mmCIF file with all atom_site columns, C-alpha atoms in Angstrom:
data_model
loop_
_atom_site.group_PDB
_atom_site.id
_atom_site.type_symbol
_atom_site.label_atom_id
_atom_site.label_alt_id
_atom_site.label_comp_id
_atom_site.label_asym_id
_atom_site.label_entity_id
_atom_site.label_seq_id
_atom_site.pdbx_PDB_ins_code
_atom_site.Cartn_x
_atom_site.Cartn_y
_atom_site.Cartn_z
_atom_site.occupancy
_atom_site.B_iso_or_equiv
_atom_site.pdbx_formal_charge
_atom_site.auth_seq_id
_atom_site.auth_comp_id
_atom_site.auth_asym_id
_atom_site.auth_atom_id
_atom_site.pdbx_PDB_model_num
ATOM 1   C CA . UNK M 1 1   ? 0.000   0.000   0.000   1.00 72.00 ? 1   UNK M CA 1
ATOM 2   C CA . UNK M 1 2   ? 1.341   3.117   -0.850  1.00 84.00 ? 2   UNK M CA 1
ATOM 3   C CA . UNK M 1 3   ? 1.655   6.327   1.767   1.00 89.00 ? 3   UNK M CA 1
ATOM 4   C CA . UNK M 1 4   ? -0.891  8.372   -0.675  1.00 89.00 ? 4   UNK M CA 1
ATOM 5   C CA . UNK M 1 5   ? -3.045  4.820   -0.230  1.00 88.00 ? 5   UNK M CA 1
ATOM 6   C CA . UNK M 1 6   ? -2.715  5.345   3.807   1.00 90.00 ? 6   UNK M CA 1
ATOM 7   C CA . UNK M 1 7   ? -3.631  8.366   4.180   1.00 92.00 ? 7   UNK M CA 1
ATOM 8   C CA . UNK M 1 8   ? -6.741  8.058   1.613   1.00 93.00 ? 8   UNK M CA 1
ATOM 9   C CA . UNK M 1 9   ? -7.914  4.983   3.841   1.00 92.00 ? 9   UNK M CA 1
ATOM 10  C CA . UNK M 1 10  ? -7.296  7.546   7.022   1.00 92.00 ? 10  UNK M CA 1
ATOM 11  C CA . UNK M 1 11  ? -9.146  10.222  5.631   1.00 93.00 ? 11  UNK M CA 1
ATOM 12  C CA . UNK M 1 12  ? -12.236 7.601   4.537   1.00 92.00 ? 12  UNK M CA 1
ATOM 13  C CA . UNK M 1 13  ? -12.050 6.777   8.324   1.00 92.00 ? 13  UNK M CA 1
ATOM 14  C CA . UNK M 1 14  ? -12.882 10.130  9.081   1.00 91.00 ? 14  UNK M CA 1
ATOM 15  C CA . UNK M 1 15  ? -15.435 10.289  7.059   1.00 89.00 ? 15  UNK M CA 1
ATOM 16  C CA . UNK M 1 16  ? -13.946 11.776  3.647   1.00 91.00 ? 16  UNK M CA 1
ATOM 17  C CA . UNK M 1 17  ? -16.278 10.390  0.936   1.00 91.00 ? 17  UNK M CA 1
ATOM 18  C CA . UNK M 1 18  ? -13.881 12.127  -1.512  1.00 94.00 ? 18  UNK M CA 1
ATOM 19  C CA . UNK M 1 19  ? -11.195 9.735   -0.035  1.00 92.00 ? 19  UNK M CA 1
ATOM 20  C CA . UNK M 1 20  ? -13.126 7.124   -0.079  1.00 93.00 ? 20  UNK M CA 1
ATOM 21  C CA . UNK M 1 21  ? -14.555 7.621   -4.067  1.00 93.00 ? 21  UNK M CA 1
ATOM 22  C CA . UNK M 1 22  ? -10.375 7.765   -4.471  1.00 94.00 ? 22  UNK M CA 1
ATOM 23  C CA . UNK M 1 23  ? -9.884  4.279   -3.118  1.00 93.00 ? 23  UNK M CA 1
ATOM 24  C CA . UNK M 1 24  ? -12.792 3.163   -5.365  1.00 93.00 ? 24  UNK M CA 1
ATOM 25  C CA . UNK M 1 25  ? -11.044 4.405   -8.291  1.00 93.00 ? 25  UNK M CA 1
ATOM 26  C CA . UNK M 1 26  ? -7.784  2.953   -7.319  1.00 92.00 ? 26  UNK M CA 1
ATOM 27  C CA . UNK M 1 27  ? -8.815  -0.588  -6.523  1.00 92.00 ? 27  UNK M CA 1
ATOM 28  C CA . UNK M 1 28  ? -11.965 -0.798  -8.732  1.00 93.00 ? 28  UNK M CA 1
ATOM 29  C CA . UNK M 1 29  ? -10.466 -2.636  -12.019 1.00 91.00 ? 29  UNK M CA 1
ATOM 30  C CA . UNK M 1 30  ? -8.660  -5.396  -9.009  1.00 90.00 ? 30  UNK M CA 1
ATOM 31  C CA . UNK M 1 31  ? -11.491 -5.654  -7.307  1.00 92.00 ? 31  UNK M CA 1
ATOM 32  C CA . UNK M 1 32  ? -13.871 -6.407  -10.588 1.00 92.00 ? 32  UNK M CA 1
ATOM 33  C CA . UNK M 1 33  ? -11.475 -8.593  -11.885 1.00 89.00 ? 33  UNK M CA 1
ATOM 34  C CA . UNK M 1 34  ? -10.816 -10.871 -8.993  1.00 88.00 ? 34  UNK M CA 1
ATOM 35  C CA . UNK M 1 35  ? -14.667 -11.153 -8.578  1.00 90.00 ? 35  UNK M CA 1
ATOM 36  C CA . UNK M 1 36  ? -14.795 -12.036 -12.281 1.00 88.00 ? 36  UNK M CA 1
ATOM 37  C CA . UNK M 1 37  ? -12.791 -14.726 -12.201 1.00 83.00 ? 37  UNK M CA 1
ATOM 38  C CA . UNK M 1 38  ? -14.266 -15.693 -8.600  1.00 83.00 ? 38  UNK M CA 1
ATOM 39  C CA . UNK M 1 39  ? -18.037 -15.727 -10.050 1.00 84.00 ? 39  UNK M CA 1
ATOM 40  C CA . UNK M 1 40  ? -16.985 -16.210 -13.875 1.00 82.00 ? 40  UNK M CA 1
ATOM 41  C CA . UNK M 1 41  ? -20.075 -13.734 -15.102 1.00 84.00 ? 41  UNK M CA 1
ATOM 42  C CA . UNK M 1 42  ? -19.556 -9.984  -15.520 1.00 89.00 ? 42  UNK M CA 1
ATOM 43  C CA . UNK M 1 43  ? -22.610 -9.053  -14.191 1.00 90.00 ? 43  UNK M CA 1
ATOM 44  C CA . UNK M 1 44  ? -22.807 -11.071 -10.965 1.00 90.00 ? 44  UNK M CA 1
ATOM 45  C CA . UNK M 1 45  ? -19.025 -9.367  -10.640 1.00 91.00 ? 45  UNK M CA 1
ATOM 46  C CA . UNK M 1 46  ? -20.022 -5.889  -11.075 1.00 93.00 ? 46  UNK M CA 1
ATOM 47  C CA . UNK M 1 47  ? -23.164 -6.824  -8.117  1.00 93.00 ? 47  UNK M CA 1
ATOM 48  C CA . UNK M 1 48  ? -20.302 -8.244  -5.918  1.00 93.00 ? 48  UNK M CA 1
ATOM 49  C CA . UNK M 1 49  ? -17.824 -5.350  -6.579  1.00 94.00 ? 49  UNK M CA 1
ATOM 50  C CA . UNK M 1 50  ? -20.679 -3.111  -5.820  1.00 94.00 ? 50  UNK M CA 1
ATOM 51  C CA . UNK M 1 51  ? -21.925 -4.615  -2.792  1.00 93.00 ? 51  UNK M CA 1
ATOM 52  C CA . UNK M 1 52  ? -18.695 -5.131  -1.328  1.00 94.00 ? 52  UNK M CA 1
ATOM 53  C CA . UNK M 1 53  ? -17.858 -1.572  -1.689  1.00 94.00 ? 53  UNK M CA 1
ATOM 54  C CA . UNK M 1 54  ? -20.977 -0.326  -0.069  1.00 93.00 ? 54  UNK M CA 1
ATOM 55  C CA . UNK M 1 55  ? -20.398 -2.716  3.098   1.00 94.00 ? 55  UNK M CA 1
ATOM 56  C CA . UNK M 1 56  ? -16.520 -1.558  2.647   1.00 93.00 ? 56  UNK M CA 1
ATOM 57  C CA . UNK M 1 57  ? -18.120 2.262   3.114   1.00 92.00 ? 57  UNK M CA 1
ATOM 58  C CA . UNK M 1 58  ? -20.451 1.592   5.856   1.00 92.00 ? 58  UNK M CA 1
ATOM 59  C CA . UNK M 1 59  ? -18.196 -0.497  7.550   1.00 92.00 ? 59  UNK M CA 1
ATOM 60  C CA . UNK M 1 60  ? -14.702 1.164   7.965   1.00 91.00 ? 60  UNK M CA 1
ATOM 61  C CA . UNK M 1 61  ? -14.343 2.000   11.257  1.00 89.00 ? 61  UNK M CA 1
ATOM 62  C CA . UNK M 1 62  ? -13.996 -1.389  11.505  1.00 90.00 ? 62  UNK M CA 1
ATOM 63  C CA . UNK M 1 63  ? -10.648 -1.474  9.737   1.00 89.00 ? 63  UNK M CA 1
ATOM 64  C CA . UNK M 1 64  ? -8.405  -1.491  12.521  1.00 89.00 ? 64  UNK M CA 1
ATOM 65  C CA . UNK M 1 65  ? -5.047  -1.190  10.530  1.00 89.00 ? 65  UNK M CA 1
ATOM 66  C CA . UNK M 1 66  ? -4.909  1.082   7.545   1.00 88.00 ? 66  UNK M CA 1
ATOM 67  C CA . UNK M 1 67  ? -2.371  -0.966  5.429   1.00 87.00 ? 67  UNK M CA 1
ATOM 68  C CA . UNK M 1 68  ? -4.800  -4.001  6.111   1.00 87.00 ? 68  UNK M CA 1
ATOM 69  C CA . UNK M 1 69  ? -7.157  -2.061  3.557   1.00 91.00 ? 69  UNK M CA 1
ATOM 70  C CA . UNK M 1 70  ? -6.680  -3.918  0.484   1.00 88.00 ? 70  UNK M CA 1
ATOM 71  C CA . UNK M 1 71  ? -6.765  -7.157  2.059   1.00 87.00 ? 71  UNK M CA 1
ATOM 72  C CA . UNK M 1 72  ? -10.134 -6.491  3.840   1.00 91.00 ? 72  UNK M CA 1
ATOM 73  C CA . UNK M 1 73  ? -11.662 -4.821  0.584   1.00 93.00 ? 73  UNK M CA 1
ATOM 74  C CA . UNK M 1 74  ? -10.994 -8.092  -1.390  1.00 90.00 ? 74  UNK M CA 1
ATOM 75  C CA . UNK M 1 75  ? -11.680 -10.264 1.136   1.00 89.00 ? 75  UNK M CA 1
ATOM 76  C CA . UNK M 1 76  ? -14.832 -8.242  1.526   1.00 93.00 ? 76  UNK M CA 1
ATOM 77  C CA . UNK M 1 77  ? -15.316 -8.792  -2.197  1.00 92.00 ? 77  UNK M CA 1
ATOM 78  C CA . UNK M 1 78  ? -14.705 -12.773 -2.066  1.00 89.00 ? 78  UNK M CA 1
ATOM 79  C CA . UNK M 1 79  ? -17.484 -12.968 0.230   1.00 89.00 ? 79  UNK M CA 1
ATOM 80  C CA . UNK M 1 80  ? -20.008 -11.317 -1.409  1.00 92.00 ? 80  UNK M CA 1
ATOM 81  C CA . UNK M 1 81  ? -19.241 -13.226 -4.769  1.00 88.00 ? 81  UNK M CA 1
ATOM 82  C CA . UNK M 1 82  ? -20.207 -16.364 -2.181  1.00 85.00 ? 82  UNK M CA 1
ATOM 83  C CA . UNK M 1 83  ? -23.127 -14.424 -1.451  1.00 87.00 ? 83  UNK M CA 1
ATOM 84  C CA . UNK M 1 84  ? -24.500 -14.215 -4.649  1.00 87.00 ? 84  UNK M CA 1
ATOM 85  C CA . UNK M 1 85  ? -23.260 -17.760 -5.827  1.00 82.00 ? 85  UNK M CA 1
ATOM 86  C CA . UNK M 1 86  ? -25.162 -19.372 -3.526  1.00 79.00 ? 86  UNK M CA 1
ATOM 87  C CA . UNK M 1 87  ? -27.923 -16.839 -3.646  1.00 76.00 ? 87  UNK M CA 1
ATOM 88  C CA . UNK M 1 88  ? -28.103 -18.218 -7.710  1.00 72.00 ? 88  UNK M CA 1
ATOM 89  C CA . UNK M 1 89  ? -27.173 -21.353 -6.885  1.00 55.00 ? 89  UNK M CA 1
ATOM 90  C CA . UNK M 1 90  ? -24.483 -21.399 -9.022  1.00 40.00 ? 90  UNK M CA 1
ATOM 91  C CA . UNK M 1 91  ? -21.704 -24.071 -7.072  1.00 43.00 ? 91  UNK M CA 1
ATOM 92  C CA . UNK M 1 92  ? -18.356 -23.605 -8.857  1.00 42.00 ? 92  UNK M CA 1
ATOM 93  C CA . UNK M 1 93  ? -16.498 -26.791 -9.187  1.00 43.00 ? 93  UNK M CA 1
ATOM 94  C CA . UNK M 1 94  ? -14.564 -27.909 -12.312 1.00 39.00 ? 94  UNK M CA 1
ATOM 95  C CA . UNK M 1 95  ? -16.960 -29.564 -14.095 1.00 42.00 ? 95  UNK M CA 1
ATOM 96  C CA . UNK M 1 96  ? -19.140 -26.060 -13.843 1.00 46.00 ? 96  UNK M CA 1
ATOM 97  C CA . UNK M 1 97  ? -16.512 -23.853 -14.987 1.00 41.00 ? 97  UNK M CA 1
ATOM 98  C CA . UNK M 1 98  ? -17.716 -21.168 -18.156 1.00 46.00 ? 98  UNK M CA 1
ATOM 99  C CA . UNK M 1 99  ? -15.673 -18.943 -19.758 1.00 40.00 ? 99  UNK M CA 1
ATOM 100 C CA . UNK M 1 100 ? -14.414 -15.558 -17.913 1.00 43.00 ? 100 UNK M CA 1
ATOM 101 C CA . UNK M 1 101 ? -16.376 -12.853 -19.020 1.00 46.00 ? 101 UNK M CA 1
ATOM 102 C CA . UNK M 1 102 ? -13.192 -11.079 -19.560 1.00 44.00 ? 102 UNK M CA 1
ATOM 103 C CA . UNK M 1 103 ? -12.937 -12.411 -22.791 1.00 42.00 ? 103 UNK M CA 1
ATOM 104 C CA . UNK M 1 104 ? -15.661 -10.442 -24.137 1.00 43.00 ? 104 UNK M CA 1
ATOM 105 C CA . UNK M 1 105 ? -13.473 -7.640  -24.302 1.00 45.00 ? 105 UNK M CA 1
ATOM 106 C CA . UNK M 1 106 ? -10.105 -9.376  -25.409 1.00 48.00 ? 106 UNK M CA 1
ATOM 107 C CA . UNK M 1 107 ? -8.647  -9.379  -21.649 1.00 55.00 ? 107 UNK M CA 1
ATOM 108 C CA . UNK M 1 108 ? -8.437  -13.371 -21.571 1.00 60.00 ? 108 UNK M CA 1
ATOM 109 C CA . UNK M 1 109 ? -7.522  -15.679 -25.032 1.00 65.00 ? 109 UNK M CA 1
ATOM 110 C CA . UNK M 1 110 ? -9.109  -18.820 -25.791 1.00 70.00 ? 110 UNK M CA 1
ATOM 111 C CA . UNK M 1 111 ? -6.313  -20.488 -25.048 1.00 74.00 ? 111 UNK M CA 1
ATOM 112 C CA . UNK M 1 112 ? -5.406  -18.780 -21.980 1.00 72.00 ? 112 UNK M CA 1
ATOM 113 C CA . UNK M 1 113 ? -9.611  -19.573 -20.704 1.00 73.00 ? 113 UNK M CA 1
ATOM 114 C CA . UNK M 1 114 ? -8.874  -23.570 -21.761 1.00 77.00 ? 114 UNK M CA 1
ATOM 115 C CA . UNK M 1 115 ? -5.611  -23.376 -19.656 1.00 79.00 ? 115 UNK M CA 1
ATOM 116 C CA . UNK M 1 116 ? -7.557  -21.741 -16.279 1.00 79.00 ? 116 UNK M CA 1
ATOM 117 C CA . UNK M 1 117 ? -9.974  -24.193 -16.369 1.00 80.00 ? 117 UNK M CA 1
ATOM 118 C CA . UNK M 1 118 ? -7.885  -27.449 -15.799 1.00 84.00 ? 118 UNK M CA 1
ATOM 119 C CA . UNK M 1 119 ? -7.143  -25.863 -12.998 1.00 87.00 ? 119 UNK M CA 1
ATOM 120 C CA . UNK M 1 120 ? -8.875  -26.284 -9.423  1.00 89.00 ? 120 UNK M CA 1
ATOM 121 C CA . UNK M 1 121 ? -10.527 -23.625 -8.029  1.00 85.00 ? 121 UNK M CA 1
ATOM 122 C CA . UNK M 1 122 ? -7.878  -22.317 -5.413  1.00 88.00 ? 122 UNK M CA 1
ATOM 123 C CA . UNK M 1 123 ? -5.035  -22.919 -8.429  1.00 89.00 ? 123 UNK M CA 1
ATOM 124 C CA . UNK M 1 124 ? -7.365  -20.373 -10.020 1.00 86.00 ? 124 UNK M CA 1
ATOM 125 C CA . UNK M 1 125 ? -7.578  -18.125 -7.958  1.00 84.00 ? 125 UNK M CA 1
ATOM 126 C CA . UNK M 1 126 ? -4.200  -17.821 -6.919  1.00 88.00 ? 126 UNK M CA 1
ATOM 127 C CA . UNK M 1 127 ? -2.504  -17.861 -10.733 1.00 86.00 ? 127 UNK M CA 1
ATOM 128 C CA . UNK M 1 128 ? -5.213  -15.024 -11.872 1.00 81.00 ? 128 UNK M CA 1
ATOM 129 C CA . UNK M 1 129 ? -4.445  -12.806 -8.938  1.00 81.00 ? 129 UNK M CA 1
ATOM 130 C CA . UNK M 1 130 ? -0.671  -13.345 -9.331  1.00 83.00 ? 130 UNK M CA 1
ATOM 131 C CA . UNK M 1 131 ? -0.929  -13.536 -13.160 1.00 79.00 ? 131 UNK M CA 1
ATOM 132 C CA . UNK M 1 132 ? -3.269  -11.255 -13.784 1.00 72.00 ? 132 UNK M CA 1
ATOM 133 C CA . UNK M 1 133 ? -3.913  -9.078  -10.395 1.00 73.00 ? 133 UNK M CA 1
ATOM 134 C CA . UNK M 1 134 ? 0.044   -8.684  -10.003 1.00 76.00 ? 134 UNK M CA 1
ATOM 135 C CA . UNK M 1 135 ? -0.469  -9.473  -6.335  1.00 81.00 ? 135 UNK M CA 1
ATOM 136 C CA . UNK M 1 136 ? 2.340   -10.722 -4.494  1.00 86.00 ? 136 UNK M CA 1
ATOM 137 C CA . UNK M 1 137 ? 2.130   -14.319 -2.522  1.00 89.00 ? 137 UNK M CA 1
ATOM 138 C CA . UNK M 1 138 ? 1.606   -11.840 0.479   1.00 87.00 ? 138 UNK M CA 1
ATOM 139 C CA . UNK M 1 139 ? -0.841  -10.111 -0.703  1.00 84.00 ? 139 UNK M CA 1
ATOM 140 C CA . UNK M 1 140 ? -2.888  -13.139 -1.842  1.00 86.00 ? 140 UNK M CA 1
ATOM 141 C CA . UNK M 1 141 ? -2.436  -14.595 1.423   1.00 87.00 ? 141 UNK M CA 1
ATOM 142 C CA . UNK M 1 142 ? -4.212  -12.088 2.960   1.00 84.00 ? 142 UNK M CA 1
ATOM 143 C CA . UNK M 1 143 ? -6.790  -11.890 0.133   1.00 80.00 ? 143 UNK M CA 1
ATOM 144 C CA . UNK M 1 144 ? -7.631  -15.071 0.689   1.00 83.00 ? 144 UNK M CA 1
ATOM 145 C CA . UNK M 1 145 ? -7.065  -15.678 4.337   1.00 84.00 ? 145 UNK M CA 1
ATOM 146 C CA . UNK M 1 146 ? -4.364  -18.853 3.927   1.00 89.00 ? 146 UNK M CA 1
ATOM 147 C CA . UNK M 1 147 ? -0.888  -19.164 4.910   1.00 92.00 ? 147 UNK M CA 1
ATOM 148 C CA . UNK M 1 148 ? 1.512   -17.401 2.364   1.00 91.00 ? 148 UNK M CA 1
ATOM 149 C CA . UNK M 1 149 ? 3.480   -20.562 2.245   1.00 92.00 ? 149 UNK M CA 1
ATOM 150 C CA . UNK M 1 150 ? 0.178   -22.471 0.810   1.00 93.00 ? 150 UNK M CA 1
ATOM 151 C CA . UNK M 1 151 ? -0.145  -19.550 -1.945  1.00 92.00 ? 151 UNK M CA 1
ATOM 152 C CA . UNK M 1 152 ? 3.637   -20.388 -3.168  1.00 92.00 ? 152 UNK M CA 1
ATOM 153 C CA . UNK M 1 153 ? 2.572   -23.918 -2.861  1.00 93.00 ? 153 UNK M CA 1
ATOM 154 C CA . UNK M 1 154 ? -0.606  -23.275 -4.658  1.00 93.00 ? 154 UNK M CA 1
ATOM 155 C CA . UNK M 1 155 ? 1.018   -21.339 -7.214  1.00 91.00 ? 155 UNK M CA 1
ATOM 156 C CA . UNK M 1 156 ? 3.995   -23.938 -7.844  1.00 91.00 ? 156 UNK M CA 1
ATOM 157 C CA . UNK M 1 157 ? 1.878   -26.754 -8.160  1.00 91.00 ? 157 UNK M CA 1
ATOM 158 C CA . UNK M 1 158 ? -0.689  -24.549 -10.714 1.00 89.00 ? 158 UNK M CA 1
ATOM 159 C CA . UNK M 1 159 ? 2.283   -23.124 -12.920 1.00 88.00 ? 159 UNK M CA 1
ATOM 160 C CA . UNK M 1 160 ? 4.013   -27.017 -12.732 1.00 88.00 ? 160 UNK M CA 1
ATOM 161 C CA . UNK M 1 161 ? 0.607   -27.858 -14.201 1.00 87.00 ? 161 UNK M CA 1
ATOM 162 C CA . UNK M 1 162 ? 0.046   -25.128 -16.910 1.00 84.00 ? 162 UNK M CA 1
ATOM 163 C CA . UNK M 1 163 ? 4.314   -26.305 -17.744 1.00 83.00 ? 163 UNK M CA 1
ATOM 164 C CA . UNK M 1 164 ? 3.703   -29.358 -18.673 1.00 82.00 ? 164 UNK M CA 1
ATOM 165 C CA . UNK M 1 165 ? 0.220   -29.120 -20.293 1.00 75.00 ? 165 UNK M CA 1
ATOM 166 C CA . UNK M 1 166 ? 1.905   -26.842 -22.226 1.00 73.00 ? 166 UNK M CA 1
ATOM 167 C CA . UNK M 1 167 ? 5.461   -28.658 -23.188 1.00 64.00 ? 167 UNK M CA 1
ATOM 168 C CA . UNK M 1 168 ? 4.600   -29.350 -26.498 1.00 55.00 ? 168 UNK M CA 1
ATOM 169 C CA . UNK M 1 169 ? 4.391   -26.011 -27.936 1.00 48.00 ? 169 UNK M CA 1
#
């Protein structure tokens, strides 16, 4: 988190919507494509982004560390996309996986879709915020609320996977 970050979060505490609107800005695109990937349709993404956002608002005195803020918000995120998954009953397992919605605007190849989904859902979710978030094993750690030793693991295993499916190119 960066100091201009910090002191946008402290302000938002405070009750700065302008601050707050700021962080939205800065985390929105992260935030709508983790939830994309987590609920694999753009509009249940933009409801979870949404949602998560308002609770985010309405709920940060809560935050009791400010560099915590990005881990909360997406963690906040992931549970709404739960929300509404089970609220559809939509159950994501491998056999269920459809095609990011990302790919409507060029973001994800064919290719790149077919490779995701031989993965397992955590193997997902850590490659496309690493991959495509740019998050550090840290950072996904506390995204996701596991050990960051099981993200490298995670990761290593997924990117061992996506290797070899891959050595004959």
């Amino acid at each position: 988190m960066t100091k201009t970050d910090w002191i946008f979060v402290q302000q938002a505490k405070k009750g700065d919507s302008h601050a707050f609107a700021r962080l939205y800005e800065i985390y929105y695109k992260d935030l709508y494509h983790f939830a994309l990937y987590y609920t694999k349709d753009s509009i249940t993404a933009e409801d979870a982004v949404s949602s998560a956002v308002l609770k985010a608002f309405e709920q940060l005195h809560k935050l009791r560390k400010n560099d915590a803020f990005k881990s909360w918000l997406f963690q906040i995120t992931a549970n709404e996309c739960k929300k509404l998954l089970k609220q559809k009953s939509i159950y994501l397992s491998d056999a269920s996986w459809q095609e990011p919605a990302a790919a409507e605007d060029g973001y994800l190849t064919p290719e790149i879709q077919d490779e995701l989904s031989q993965l397992s859902e955590p193997e997902r979710r850590v490659i496309t915020l690493s991959v495509f978030g740019g998050y550090t094993s840290r950072e996904i750690a506390g995204i996701l609320k596991k050990r960051e030793g099981s993200i490298r693991s995670i990761k290593s295993r997924a990117l061992a996977k996506l290797r070899e499916k891959n050595a004959d190119l």
